[in-house]
């Protein structure tokens, strides 16, 4: 029996919107947004899309008109009443009223600012300019739209049966991974896969798989909309954009050297407990920790997001020990390019020595490797970064020079200021 | 949007019928039925269910009331107009009007005879008695009903998500097998999986997978309903019940020794070409071929359905050579307990030496091994066999003594008459 009403309804849609809610974004964006709204509301920033995987010709795969339609749709979104109620009333990290009334009022009135889109060869230039708290909220939806439009472009060539088999294989793969993870005692793992997901529905399915398969070992999702819809914990703390923008705004080398700590001083005023997580790699983990003020050693943990993750964690352990802290009480969150093998290794190496947690991203929500001919559904490395603040370029060094960004002269200056020497290059898969 | 009408409609069903058509059966049953209808219409037979896998406690798993409802439903079925038109008008094995008008008139008026069902410990005794052409049509639906009720009993314990993952894994597995089979040049393979299928819908899906994946290498399905619905070739020739019943009816040892050849003499009058396939193993392949009349060597091919399949095929090749036939023009159909490994081996060993074809059954349409806890969905060996004809017991020796059946004294007599000595036991998985 065909439901004619449903079919006719579907035909009426001009587009099938990818992002349908302003909270279909990572939780840490909202935390950071509130922090920026409080501390640097007038800073003007530019965010820009960067496709690190030049072999994926986004502009050939994705129609510019379709991309504009999706981005335009996002600009029509505003916070729904139920979403606002959830943000105001829900408990995050055990705390009520995480989001302050003045921020919520601002957020309720927000629509996202305009975008600048231009085709350059086989790639798109996509940029967002304006007040930091507004522009920063473009990052996740912009990435999700591009990732999903790319998926759709590839899937368009497949027949109905091929699609069924494709998703059956992808589900089997995710479930196989989940089964392996069940064997890890005291695992703690969250979904960090919003930005480079295959699609919204697929991320939502992966989250269900984690919940069904891992039970309490699954700690939640970074995606606010999915957390709300599925009654899960929203997970996340802070990201590179804070030190990058603070650093760009710093006047002179002394202020620059202080900037990454200024960020965390502001954060410490606002957050306690599990939200006090250091992200040390923006300008090199080793130097950052060496020069860190003692109050930072008292923070709950660290997030390891580039370089060799085991080395990063060992560095943190030595640092805590040197500051008289007990690493076994500290949290280490691994979040860079994880897949099951690496999760197993890191779990094995660090369980019992620190409290270990995993933020599993792209290879959770977009592992379609090898499932279509020419591997045209394999995930790739797309980012959307703050590239300028109040007219000054931002710089990121990272613990992996392939993730570095910024004008060459500035990169050299930052390396000097932060004492970063030779770094080991590591392949960036996702 | 929930389609309320569909949900209410579904609620109205008393049962969800497993067999919904009299042609949801194997094609060879209809061919044999026509032959029996012509040659032995008045023979009284008993067919009986035999669960060779005693570890599967069917009567504990399947509610007797539900089983009766399914069997009663089958007794309400009669040939639908479109089904009759298809049987009368379709081309089978390149021939029109395969089914003669007198047979079709009889079939159109047919409903299946009563059944006898009794629980004995953890198993069911299920038997059918009456005129051979009627009773024989119970075999496939009775097996399919028991197999699917067992699947449903296990699936009842699974949640919605678990079901989704289960079928995703099963689909991935079938598709993985199909991908491997694509590498076999000049493969010819048909679905023989009706009787021990996981479910009707699953068999239908597996057939689609073969069609999508194998193209012309997929020669068709034994299931008439699926062949009709999906516009595929219906595949099959004849089975053990013909020699078993003919042999039971034979008076004295000389007539018994002749009976298996009498069957094929009747068959030869009715069928030509690819329907002239010898099934030689009922009372031992080697002896059957040794004593076979020369006209049988002129038949198109042989079906290898028990014992070591490679050995069976080598025996046939030697036999053809000894009778002055060119094996390269002969068809060897493998149909016993096949899975991809065995198909690959046999394809490798016999391609070019004979025309090779595969009838892939249970491990195509019911490979759920290892997919639920306790392996409670693994296929098992259930058969429904002619056990008596006109009051006399039937006997099967097979090329694998574990597949033998009949009263001990009769088995010994048959072994003597057919000169069957020591046989190699082989595990019967399905």
JSON list of C-alpha atoms in Angstrom, two decimals, chain A residues 8 56 73 75 93 147 222 273 285 417:
[
{"chain": "A", "resi": 8, "resn": "UNK", "atom": "CA", "xyz": [3.34, 13.90, -2.69]},
{"chain": "A", "resi": 56, "resn": "UNK", "atom": "CA", "xyz": [38.78, 15.32, -3.88]},
{"chain": "A", "resi": 73, "resn": "UNK", "atom": "CA", "xyz": [18.65, 27.17, 4.16]},
{"chain": "A", "resi": 75, "resn": "UNK", "atom": "CA", "xyz": [20.64, 31.07, 7.18]},
{"chain": "A", "resi": 93, "resn": "UNK", "atom": "CA", "xyz": [28.36, 17.89, 32.73]},
{"chain": "A", "resi": 147, "resn": "UNK", "atom": "CA", "xyz": [30.53, 16.35, 3.38]},
{"chain": "A", "resi": 222, "resn": "UNK", "atom": "CA", "xyz": [29.19, 16.01, 20.63]},
{"chain": "A", "resi": 273, "resn": "UNK", "atom": "CA", "xyz": [35.34, 19.82, 36.69]},
{"chain": "A", "resi": 285, "resn": "UNK", "atom": "CA", "xyz": [52.38, 20.40, 23.30]},
{"chain": "A", "resi": 417, "resn": "UNK", "atom": "CA", "xyz": [58.04, 32.59, 20.33]}
]
